[in-house]
Each structure stands twice: as structure tokens, then as C-alpha cells.
Coordinates of C-alpha atoms in Angstrom, one line a residue:
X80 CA -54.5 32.9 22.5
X81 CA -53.5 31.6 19.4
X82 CA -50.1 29.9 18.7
X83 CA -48.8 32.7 16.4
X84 CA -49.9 35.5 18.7
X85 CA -48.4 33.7 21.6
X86 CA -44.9 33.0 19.8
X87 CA -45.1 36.9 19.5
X88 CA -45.9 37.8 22.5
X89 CA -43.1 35.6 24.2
X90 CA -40.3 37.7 21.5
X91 CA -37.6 39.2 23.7
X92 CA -39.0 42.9 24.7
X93 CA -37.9 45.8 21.8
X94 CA -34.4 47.6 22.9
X95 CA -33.4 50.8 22.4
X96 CA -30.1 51.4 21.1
X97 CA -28.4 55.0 20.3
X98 CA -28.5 55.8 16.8
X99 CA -30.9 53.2 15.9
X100 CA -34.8 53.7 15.4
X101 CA -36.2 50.3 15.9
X102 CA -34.4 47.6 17.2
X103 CA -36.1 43.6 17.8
X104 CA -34.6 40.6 18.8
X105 CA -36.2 36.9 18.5
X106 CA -36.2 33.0 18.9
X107 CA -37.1 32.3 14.9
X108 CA -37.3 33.7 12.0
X109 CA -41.2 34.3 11.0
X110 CA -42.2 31.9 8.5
X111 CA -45.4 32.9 6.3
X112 CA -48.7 33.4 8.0
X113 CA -51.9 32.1 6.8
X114 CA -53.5 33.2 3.7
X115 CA -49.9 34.7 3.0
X116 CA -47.2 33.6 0.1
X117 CA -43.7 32.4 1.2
X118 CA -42.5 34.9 -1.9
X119 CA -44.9 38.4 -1.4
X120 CA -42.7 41.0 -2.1
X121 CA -40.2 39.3 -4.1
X122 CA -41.1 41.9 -6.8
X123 CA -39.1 44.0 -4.5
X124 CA -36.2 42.0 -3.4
X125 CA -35.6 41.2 -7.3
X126 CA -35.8 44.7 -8.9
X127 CA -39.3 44.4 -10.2
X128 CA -41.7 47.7 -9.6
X129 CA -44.4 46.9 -12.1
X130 CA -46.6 45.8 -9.9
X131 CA -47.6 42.3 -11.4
X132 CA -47.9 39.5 -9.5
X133 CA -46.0 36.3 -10.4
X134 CA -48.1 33.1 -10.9
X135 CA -47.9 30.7 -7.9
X136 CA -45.9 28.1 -8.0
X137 CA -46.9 24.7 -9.0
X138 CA -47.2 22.4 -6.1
X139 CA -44.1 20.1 -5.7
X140 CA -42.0 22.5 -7.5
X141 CA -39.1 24.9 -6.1
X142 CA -39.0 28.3 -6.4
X143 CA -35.6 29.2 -8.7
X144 CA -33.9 30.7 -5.6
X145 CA -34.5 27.3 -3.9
X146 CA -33.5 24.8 -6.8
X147 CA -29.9 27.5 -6.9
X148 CA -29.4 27.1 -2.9
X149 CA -29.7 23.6 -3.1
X150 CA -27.0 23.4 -6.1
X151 CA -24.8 24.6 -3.1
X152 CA -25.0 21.2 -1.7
X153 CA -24.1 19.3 -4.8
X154 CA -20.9 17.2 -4.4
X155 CA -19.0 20.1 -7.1
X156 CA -20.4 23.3 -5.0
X157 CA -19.7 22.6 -1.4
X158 CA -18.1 25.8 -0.5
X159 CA -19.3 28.5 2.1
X160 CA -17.9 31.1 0.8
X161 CA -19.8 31.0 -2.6
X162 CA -22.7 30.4 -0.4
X163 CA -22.3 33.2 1.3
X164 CA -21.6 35.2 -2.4
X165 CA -24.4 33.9 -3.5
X166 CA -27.2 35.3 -0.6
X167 CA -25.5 38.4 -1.3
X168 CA -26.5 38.5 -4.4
X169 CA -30.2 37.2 -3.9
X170 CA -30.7 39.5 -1.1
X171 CA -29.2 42.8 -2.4
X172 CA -26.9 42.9 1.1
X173 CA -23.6 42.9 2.6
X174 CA -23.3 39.5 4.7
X175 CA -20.5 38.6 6.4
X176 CA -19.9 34.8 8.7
X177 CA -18.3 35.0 11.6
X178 CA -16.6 32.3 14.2
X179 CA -17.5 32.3 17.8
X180 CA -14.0 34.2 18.1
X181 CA -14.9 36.8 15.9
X182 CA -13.0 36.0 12.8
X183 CA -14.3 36.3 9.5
X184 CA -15.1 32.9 7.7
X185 CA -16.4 34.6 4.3
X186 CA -18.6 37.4 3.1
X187 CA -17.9 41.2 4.1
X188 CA -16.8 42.1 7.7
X189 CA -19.9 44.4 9.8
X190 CA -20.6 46.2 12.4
X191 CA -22.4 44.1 15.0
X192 CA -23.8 44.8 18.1
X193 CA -21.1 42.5 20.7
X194 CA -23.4 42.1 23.4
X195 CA -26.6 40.9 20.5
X196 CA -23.4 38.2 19.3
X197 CA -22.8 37.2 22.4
X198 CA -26.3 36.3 23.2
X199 CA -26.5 34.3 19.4
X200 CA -23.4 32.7 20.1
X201 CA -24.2 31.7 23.9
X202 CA -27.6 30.2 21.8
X203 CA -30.2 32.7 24.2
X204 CA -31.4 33.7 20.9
X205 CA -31.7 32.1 17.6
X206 CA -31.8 35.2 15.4
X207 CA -32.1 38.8 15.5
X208 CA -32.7 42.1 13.5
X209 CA -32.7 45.8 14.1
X210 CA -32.7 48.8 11.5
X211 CA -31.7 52.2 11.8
X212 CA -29.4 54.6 10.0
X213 CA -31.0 53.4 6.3
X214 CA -29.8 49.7 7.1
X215 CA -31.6 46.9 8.0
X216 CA -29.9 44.3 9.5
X217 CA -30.6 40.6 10.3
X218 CA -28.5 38.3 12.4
X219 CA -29.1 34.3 12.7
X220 CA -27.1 31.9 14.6
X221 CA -25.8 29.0 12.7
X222 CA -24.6 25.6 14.6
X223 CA -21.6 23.9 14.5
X224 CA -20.2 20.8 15.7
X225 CA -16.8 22.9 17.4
X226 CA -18.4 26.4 18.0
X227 CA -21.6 28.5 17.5
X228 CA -21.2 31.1 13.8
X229 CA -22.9 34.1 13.3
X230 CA -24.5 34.6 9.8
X231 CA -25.4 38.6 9.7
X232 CA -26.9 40.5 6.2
X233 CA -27.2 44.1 6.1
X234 CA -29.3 46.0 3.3
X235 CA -30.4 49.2 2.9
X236 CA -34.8 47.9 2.0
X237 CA -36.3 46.2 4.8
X238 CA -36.6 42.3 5.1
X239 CA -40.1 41.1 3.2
X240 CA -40.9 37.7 4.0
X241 CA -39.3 36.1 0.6
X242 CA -35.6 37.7 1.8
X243 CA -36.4 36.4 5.2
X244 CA -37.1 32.8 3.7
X245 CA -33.8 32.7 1.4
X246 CA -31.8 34.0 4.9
X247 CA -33.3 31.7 6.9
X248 CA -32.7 28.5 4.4
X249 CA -29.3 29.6 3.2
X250 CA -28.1 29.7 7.2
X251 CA -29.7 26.0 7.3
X252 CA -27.2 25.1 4.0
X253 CA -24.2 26.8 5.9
X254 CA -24.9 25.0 8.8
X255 CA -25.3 21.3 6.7
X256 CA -21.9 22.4 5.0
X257 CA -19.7 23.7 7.9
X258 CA -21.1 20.5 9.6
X259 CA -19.9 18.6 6.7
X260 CA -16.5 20.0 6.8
X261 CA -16.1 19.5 10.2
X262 CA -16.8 16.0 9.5
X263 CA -14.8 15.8 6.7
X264 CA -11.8 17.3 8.7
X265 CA -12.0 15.2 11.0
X266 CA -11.5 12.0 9.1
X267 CA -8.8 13.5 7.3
X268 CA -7.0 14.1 10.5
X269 CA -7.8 10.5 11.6
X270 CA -6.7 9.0 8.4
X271 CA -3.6 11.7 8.7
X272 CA -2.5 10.4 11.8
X273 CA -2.8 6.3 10.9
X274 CA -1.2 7.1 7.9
X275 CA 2.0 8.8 10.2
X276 CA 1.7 5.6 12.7
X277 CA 2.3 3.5 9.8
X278 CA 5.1 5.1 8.8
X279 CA 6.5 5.0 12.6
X280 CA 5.8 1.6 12.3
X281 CA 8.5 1.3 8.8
X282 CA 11.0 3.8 10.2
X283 CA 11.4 1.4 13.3
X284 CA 12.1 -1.5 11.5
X285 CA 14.5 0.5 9.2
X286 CA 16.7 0.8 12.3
X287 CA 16.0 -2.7 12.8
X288 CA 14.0 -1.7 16.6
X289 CA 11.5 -4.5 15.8
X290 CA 10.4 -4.3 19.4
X291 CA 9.1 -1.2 19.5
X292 CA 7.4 -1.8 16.1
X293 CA 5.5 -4.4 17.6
X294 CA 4.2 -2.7 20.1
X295 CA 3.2 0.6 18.3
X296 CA 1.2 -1.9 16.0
X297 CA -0.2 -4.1 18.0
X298 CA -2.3 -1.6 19.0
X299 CA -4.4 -0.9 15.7
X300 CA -3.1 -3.8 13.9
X301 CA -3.0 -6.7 16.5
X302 CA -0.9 -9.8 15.1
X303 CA 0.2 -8.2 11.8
X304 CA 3.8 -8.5 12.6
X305 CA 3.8 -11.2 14.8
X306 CA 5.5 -13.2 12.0
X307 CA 9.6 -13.5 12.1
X308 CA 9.9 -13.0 8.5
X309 CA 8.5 -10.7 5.5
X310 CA 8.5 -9.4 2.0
X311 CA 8.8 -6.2 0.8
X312 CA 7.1 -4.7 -1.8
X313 CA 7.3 -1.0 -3.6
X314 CA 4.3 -0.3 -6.5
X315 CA 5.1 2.4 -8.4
X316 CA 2.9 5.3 -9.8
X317 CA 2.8 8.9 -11.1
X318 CA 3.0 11.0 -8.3
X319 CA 0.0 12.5 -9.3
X320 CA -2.1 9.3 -8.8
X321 CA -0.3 8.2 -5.1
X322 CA -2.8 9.2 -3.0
X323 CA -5.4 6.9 -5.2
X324 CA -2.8 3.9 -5.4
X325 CA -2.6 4.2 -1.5
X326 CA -6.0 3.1 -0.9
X327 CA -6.2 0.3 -3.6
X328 CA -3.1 -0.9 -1.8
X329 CA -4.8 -1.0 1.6
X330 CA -8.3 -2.3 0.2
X331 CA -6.9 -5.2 -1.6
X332 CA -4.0 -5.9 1.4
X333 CA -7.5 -5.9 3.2
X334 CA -5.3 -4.1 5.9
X335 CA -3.1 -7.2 6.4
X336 CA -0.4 -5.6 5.6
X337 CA 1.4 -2.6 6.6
X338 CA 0.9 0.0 3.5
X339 CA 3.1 3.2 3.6
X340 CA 3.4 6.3 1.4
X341 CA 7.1 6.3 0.5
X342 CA 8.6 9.4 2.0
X343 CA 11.4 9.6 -0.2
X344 CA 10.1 8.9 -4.0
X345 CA 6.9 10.8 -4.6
X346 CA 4.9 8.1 -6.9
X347 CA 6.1 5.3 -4.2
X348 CA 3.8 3.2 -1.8
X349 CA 5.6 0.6 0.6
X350 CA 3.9 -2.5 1.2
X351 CA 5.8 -4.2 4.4
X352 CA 4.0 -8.3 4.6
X353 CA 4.0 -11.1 6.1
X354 CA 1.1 -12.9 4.4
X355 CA 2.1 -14.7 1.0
X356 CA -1.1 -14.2 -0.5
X357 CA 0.0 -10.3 -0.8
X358 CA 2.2 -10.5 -4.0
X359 CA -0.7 -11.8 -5.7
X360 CA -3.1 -9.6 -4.5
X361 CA -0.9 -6.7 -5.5
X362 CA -0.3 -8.2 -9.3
X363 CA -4.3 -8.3 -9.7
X364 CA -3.9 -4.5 -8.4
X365 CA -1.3 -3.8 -11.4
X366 CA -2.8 -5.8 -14.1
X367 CA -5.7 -3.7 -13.6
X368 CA -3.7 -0.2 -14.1
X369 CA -1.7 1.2 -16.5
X370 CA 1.7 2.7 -15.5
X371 CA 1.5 1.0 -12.3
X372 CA 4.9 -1.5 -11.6
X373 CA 5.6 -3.6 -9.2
X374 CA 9.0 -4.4 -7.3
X375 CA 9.5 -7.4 -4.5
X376 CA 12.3 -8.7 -2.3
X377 CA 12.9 -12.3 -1.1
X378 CA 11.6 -13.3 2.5
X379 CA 13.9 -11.3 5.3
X380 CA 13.4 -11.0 9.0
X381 CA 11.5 -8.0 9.9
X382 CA 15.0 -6.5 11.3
X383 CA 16.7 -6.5 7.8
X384 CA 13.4 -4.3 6.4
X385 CA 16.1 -2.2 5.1
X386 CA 17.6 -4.6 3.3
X387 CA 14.1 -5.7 1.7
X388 CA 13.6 -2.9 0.5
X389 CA 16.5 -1.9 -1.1
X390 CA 16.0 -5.2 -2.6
X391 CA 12.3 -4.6 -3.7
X392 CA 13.7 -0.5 -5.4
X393 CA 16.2 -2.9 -7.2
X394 CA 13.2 -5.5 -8.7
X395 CA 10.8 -2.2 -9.5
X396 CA 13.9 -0.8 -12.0
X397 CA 13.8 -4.5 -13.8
X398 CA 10.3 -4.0 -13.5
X399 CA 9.5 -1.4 -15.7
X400 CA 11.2 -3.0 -18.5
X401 CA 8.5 -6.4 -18.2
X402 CA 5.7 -7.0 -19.8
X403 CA 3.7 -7.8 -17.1
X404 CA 5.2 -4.5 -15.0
X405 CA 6.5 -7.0 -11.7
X406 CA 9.6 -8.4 -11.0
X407 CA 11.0 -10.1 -7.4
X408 CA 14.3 -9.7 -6.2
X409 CA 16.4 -12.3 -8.0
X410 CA 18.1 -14.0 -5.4
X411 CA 22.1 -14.3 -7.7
X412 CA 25.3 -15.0 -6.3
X413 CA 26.2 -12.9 -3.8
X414 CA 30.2 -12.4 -3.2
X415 CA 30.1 -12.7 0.8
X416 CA 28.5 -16.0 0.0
X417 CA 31.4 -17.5 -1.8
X418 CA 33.6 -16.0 1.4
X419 CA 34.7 -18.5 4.0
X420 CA 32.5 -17.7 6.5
X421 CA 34.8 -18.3 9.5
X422 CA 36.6 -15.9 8.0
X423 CA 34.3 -13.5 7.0
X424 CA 32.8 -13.5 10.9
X425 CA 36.2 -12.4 11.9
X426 CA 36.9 -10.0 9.4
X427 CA 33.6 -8.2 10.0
X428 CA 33.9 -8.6 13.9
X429 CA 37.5 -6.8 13.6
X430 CA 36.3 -4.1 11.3
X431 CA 33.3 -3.0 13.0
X432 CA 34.9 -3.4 16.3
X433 CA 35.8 0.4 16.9
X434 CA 32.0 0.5 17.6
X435 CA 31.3 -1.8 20.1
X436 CA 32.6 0.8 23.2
X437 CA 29.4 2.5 22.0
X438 CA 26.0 2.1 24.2
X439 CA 23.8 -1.1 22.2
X440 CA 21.2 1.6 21.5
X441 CA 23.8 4.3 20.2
X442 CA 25.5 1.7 18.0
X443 CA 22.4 0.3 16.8
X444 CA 21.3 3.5 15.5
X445 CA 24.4 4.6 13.9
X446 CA 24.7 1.0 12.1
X447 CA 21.4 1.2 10.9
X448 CA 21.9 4.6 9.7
X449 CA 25.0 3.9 7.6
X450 CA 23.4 0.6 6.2
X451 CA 20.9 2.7 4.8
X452 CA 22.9 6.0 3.6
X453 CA 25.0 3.4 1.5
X454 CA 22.3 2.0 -0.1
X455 CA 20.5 5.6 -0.7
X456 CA 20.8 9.1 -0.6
X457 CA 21.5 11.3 2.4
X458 CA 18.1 12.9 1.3
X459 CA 16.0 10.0 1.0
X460 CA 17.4 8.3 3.3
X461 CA 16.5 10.9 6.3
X462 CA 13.0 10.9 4.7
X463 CA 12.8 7.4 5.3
X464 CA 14.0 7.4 8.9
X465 CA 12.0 10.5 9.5
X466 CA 15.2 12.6 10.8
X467 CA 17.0 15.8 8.9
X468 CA 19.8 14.9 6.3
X469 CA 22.4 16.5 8.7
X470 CA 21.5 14.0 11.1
X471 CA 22.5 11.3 8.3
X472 CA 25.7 12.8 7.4
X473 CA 26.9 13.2 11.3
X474 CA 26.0 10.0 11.9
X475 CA 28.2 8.7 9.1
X476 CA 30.4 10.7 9.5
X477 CA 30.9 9.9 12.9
X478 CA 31.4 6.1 11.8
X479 CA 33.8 7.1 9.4
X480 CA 36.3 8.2 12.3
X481 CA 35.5 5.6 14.1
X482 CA 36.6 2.8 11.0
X483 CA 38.9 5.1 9.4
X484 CA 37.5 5.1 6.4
X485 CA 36.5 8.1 3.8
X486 CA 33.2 7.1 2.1
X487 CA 33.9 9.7 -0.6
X488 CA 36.1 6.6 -1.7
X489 CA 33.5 3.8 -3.6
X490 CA 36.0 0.7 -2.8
X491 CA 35.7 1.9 1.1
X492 CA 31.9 1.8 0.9
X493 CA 32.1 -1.3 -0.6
X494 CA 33.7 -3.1 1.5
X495 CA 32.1 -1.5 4.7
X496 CA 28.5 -1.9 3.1
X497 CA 30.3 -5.8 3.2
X498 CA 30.8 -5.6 6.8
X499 CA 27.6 -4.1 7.8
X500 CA 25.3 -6.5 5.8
X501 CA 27.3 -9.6 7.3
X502 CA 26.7 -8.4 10.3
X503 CA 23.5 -8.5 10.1
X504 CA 23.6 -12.0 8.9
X505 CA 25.1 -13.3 12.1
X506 CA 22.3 -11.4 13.7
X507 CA 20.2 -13.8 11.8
X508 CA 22.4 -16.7 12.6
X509 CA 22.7 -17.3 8.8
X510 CA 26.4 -16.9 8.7
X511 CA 27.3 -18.9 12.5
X512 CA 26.9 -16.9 16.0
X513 CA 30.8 -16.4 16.9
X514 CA 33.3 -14.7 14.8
X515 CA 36.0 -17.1 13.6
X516 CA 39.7 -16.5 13.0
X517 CA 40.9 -13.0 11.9
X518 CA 41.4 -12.2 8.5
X519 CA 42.3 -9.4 6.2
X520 CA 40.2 -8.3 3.3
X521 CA 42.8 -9.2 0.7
X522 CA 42.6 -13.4 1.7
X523 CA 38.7 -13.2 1.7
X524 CA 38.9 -11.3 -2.3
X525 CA 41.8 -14.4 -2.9
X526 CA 39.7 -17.4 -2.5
X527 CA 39.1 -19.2 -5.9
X528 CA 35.4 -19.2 -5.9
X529 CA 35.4 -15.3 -5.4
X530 CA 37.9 -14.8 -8.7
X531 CA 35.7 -16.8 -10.2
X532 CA 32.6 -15.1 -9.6
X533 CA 34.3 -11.8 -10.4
X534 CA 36.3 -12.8 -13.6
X535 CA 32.6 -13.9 -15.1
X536 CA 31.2 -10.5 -13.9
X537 CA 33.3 -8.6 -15.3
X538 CA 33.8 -10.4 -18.1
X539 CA 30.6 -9.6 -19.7
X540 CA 32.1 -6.5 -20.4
X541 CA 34.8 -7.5 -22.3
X542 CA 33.3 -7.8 -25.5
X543 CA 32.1 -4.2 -26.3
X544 CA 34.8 -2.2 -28.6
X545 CA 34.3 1.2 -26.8
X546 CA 36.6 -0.5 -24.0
X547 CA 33.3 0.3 -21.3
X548 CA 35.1 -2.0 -18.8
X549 CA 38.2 0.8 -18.6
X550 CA 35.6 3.5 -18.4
X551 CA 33.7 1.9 -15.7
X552 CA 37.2 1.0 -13.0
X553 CA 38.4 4.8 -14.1
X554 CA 34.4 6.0 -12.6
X555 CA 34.6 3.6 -9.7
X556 CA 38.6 4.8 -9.0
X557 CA 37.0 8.5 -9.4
X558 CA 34.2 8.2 -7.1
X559 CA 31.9 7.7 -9.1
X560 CA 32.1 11.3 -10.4
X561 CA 31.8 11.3 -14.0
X562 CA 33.9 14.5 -14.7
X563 CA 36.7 13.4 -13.2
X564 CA 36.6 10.1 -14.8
X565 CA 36.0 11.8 -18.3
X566 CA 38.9 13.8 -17.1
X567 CA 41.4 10.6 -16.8
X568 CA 40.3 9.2 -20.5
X569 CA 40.2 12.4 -22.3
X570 CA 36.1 12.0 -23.1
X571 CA 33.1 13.6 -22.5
X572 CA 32.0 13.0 -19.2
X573 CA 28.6 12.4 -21.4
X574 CA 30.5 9.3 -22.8
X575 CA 31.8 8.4 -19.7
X576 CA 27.6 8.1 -18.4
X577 CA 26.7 6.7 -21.9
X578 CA 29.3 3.9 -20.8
X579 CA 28.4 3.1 -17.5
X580 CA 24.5 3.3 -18.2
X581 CA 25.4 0.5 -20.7
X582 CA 27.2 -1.6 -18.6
X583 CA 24.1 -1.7 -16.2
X584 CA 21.8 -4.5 -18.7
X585 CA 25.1 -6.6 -18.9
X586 CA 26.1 -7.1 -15.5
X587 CA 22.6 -7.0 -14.6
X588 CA 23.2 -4.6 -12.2
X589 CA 22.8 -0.6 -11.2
X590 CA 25.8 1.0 -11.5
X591 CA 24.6 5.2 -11.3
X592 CA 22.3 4.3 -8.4
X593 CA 24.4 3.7 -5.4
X594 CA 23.9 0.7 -3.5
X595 CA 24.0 -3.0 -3.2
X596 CA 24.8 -3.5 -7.3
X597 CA 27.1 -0.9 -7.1
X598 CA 29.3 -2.4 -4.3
X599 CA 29.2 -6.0 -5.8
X600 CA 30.8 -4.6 -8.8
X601 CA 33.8 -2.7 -6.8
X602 CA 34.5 -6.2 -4.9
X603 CA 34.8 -7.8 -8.3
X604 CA 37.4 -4.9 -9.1
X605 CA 39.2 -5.8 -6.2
X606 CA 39.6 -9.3 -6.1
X607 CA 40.5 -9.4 -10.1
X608 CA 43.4 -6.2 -8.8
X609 CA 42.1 -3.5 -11.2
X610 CA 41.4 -1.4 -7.9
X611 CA 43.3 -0.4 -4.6
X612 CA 42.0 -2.0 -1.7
X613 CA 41.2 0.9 0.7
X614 CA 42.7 1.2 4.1
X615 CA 40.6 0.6 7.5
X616 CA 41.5 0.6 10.6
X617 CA 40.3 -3.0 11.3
X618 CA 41.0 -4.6 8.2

């Protein structure tokens, strides 16, 4: 027997089927006999009823059909759905795509036999057709890496060889594409779900739980934060172009670095390193793009990540004014620094000791908590710990009672953000391991080097004529609120910004962004007198 007569003669037997007049079922779709065109009776599918027959096509070349499925697999066209549009089109048929669950992927929703389905789906059959009732209908299966699709067309003239061709090819397309996307998907959820370890990684070492960071990384980054110390780095771009930055950032870290998309500034990428070859690596990166800045903090221990990069947001604003678009932390004169630091110790230890009842990993997480939500927004500063804003403000509001202080009032921020960041020095061991002798706020603002410091601060401000250094104590005594403070000096509260965004390139500080700058210039307020110091309950 003959191959072709035996491929026939082992079809699945012809079923009858109410309502339908012929009914046949097979493992593949014929392909063209010999002696016999691929496109005989294309006159038909296409409209023409002249008769003529078209010229055959040179050898080597596509028929137009062909050269317009394969556009469907250009990088620009990969969609299913148009696919599917477009067979309906070329064949003069409804066609619909369906999952092995039944649900519509694209096309028209049909009637379909369940148990014919079933058997393409199960893979029994490859393909199948019937007609009755004026329609002619063809079903072939379609693989997929998850689950088995059913591509069925239904038209009302029956299937000539050419229609059976372009079916039979456009369900091979489908199958490259939904193969394709599943591949596609896949990666993305893989690159998805690094990209969320990494940011585990930087909301651990936010709350200072280095630990734990450690061991999450060690995992798919072995030895990248087996050093004590590292840099922070924030690069800067439109928001539009993040996703972009993100991998230039990892290719030219070489992945020796941990490289985070900010999740509280939209056009942010945190860079967490170890290795001192990264700055320069990430300067070649923002030579080589416009609008692309660069901000960098000093060497810290990875538990005061926080604090690096509060430092490295503070270097990115100076950044943006430089002509080569990078700037590092500049490591100035810090008030606690010119603090005895026996003193200090004991002032801090009596402050913050309201919290030390509290469970080591309970305390922990509320310090860490406030640190940050004075340095940032409630907002952002949930994003970056990954936890709701109201689980910020009960947190600090539940170290508020505990200090007995009211951080609506700037000077009490100030001088707890003081407390909290000298803590974390003696964690260090920067500032000595035991607290000294106890000491009240007032003699650590009298020593002579800290009215020093704060009498050349403020200063600076002394020689502008719109009096900005009254306009800025009346904001800070306000709480920051402009209104109010527009309120007390009979101005615009417009002025009263236009003042205080001026004063920011003097004292070479932030002033309308909360935060470390902020709180340096409240403690020079207070140890020159021209604020209240604020009442805690330790100090």
C-alpha cells in the first residue's frame, strides 16, 4: 500500500453526529498530493470566480499569504491575537483560541464539540474537521509549554487545500509565539522575584538586621556582603528611563553589588557596595548619559545603611548642580562631634532609656523605624521598609510616648534624631562602649566648640537684608509650616519659602527636605538661644 493511502486508511473511523452531515476526525492536516499545487483553489478562498489560473510561484519565493504570516513573527508583531485577526481574514472564517480550560485567548468564541476538545487537548488527535448545517469547521491542536490550545475556524465554503495550508501554518506561528511568551513570562517572573530579593536584602539592612541580610544573600550572591563596611550610592533618572538605568547599573556593577529599584522615588536606583572600584564604574555609567546624576555617601557599616543613604539623597541634590552630574557625601563638621563624648554617651543612654524594657527585636525595629521617618517621609519611608505608612506612624508614635516628646515640634526631632544617630555610633564603637556621666541637653549645646560651630553657621545668614535668618527660626519655631510662619511676620507664606529655599546654598544645607541638614540647623538654634529647648522625659 502506499504511504498516502495507508495514512488514510489509519484516520480515525467517520462519526456521526445529530444535525451534522459529515463529520471526520484525523492525526494531520493533508498536505498537497503529487502532481497537486499547495494553492489550487485559492481563486476561491480569495474571491476570484474568473476561472484563471495564477502563475506558479517562482521557486525560492513565498507565496504573499506566507511572506504576511511570517511578518507575525517579526520582533514589532508578536501578538496572537492579530494572528488570530489576521487567519480570519485570509480564510473568510470565524476562528476563535481556546485554553485547555476553555477560556477564550483571542478570536470569536464557537460552538465545539466537548468530547472532539477533549480528545485534541488530551493530544489523541492532532486536528479535526466536520461540516454540517452550511459550516465547515476545522479544529487543530496547538502545543504549549503549560497546557495544550485549541485553534478552531469555522466558514461557511469548504476547506480547499490552500485554506488548509494557511490553517495549518498559522497554528505552527501560534504555537512558536505562545511558546515564546511563555518563555518570555517566565523570565520576567524570575528577574521579578531577584529583583524583590534584592530589595529584601536593602530593607534588612534599613532596620540594621544585617544578619538576616547575609543570609538571604548569600544564597544568590555568595560573599557580596561579607565586608563590615560599604558605600551607598543613588543614580538618578527620569522615571521613564529606570527600568533601562537598572540594568546598566547591574552590568557595569558586574553584579558585585547589590542594585535596587528605589521604592520610594520613581527615577531612583540604589546601589548598596562594598567594592571601591564601584564609584568609578558608576561615573563611566553617567558620563555616558545625559540627565543621569550621581549621589554617594562616605564608607559606613552595613548596619547604618540608613544612614548611607540619606547621606548619598543629600550628595545626588548637590549633584545636579555639577558639571560632571556626581557628588559624595562631604564629610563637614558634625555638632555631636564637637560634644564631649562621655557626655554625649550619657545623655543619649538616659534619653533613649524608656525603650530598653522593650524585647531587643521590638526595640530594634521601632529605633530603626524612627531613624528613618526623621530622615524621610512617612510615605517613602514605608516604601523603603516595605511596610504600610500607618505602620510608620504607630511606630513613632508609639516612641513618642515612650520619650515624651511631640515630633510635630522640629527642635524635638532634632535633638532625638541626635540621640538616635549617637546611638548608633556606640553601636559602632566610634563614640566609646559605656555611657559616661549624665548630662542634660542644655551643657552638651554650652560647650565652646559647639557655639562656635553654630555662631559661623548661622552666621552666613547674616548678611542678606531681607532678614532670612528671622524668617528661617520663625519656620523652624512653626514646624516647619510655612503658613504659620508667614502668619507670625505678616508675609506671604510664598516669601517665607522664597527665604528658606535661599538659605539652603548658604548654609550648605537642606532646609525644606527634612532630615539630617535640617536638624543640624535646629541644634545651631539652640545652642546660640534663638529656640526653646524641648522637653523629654530623659533629658
Amino acid at each position: 500500500m502506499p504511504p498516502a493511502r495507508a495514512r488514510a486508511a489509519a484516520a480515525v473511523p467517520v462519526r456521526r453526529r445529530a444535525g451534522m452531515s459529515r463529520a471526520r476526525e484525523w492525526g494531520n492536516v493533508p498536505q498537497p498530493g503529487p502532481g497537486r499545487r499547495a494553492d489550487e483553489g485559492k481563486a476561491e478562498v480569495t474571491g476570484r470566480n474568473d476561472g484563471k489560473r495564477r502563475p506558479p510561484t517562482a521557486a525560492g519565493e513565498h507565496p504573499a499569504w506566507a511572506r504576511e504570516l511570517l511578518d507575525h513573527l517579526r520582533p514589532g508583531g508578536r501578538d496572537v491575537r492579530r494572528v488570530v485577526d489576521w487567519l480570519a481574514g485570509a480564510a473568510h472564517a470565524e476562528v476563535s483560541l481556546q485554553d485547555d480550560a476553555g477560556t477564550l485567548l483571542a478570536g470569536t468564541r464557537l460552538p465545539l464539540d466537548e468530547s472532539l476538545v477533549a480528545g485534541l487537548r488530551s493530544g489523541r488527535i492532532a486536528s479535526a474537521a466536520w461540516e454540517g448545517e452550511g459550516h465547515h469547521l476545522r479544529l487543530v491542536r496547538v502545543g504549549h509549554p503549560a497546557r495544550a490550545c485549541v485553534l478552531a475556524v469555522s466558514r461557511e465554503a469548504p476547506f480547499d487545500r490552500h485554506t488548509a495550508d494557511v490553517v495549518t501554518h498559522t497554528a505552527q506561528v501560534i504555537e512558536l509565539l505562545l511558546s515564546a511568551h511563555e518563555t518570555a513570562a517566565a523570565g520576567h517572573r524570575l528577574r521579578r522575584a531577584t529583583a524583590d530579593l534584592r530589595l529584601a536584602i536593602l530593607q534588612l539592612l534599613m532596620v540594621e538586621d544585617t544578619v538576616a541580610a547575609r543570609r538571604v544573600a548569600a544564597g544568590l550572591w555568595p560573599g557580596l556582603l561579607d565586608a563590615d563596611t560599604a558605600c551607598v550610592y543613588v543614580v538618578e533618572s527620569t522615571p521613564g528611563r529606570r527600568e533601562q538605568l537598572l540594568e546598566d547599573c547591574l552590568d557595569t556593577t558586574r553584579e558585585e553589588a547589590l542594585v535596587v529599584r528605589c521604592p520610594a522615588m520613581d527615577g531612583h536606583v540604589i546601589v548598596v557596595s562594598p567594592r571601591e572600584a564601584t564609584a568609578d564604574h558608576l561615573r563611566s555609567l553617567v558620563e555616558r548619559h545625559p540627565d543621569t546624576y550621581l549621589g554617594g555617601s562616605v564608607w559606613q557599616s552595613l548596619a547604618r545603611t540608613a544612614t548611607a543613604y540619606g547621606q548619598a539623597v543629600s550628595a545626588l541634590a548637590v549633584a545636579r548642580f555639577r558639571a560632571d552630574k556626581t557628588a559624595v557625601y562631604a564629610e563637614r563638621t558634625h555638632p555631636e562631634r564637637l560634644m564631649d563624648p562621655a557626655a554625649l554617651r550619657g545623655w543619649t543612654a538616659m534619653v533613649l532609656r524608656p525603650l530598653d524594657a522593650l524585647p531587643h527585636h521590638t526595640r530594634a525595629e521601632l529605633l530603626a523605624t524612627t531613624r528613618l521617618g526623621l530622615e524621610f517621609t512617612a510615605v517613602n519611608s514605608a516604601k523603603i521598609l516595605g511596610v504600610s505608612r500607618n505602620t510608620v506612624r504607630a511606630r513613632m508614635e508609639r516612641v513618642e510616648t515612650m520619650l515624651g516628646v511631640d515630633f510635630g515640634d522640629v527642635t524635638a526631632r532634632a535633638v532625638v534624631h541626635l540621640a538616635l544617630h549617637t546611638q548608633i555610633n556606640l553601636l559602632d564603637g566610634r563614640a566609646g562602649t559605656a555611657p559616661g556621666a549624665p548630662a542634660r541637653l542644655a551643657d552638651l549645646l554650652a560647650g565652646p566648640a559647639v557655639g562656635a560651630w553654630a555662631r559661623e553657621l548661622l552666621g552666613r545668614l547674616d548678611g542678606d537684608p531681607r532678614n532670612v535668618r528671622r524668617t528661617v527660626r520663625t519656620w523652624i519655631a512653626a514646624g516647619g509650616n510655612a503658613e504659620r510662619a508667614a502668619q507670625s511676620l505678616g508675609v506671604h507664606p510664598q516669601t517665607v519659602r522664597e527665604h528658606v529655599r535661599g538659605a539652603e546654598p548658604v548654609l550648605e544645607r537642606q532646609l525644606l527636605a527634612a532630615g539630617t541638614d535640617l536638624y543640624e540647623v535646629v541644634l545651631a538654634h539652640l545652642a546660640v538661644g534663638d529656640l526653646e529647648q524641648p522637653l523629654l522625659a530623659g533629658g
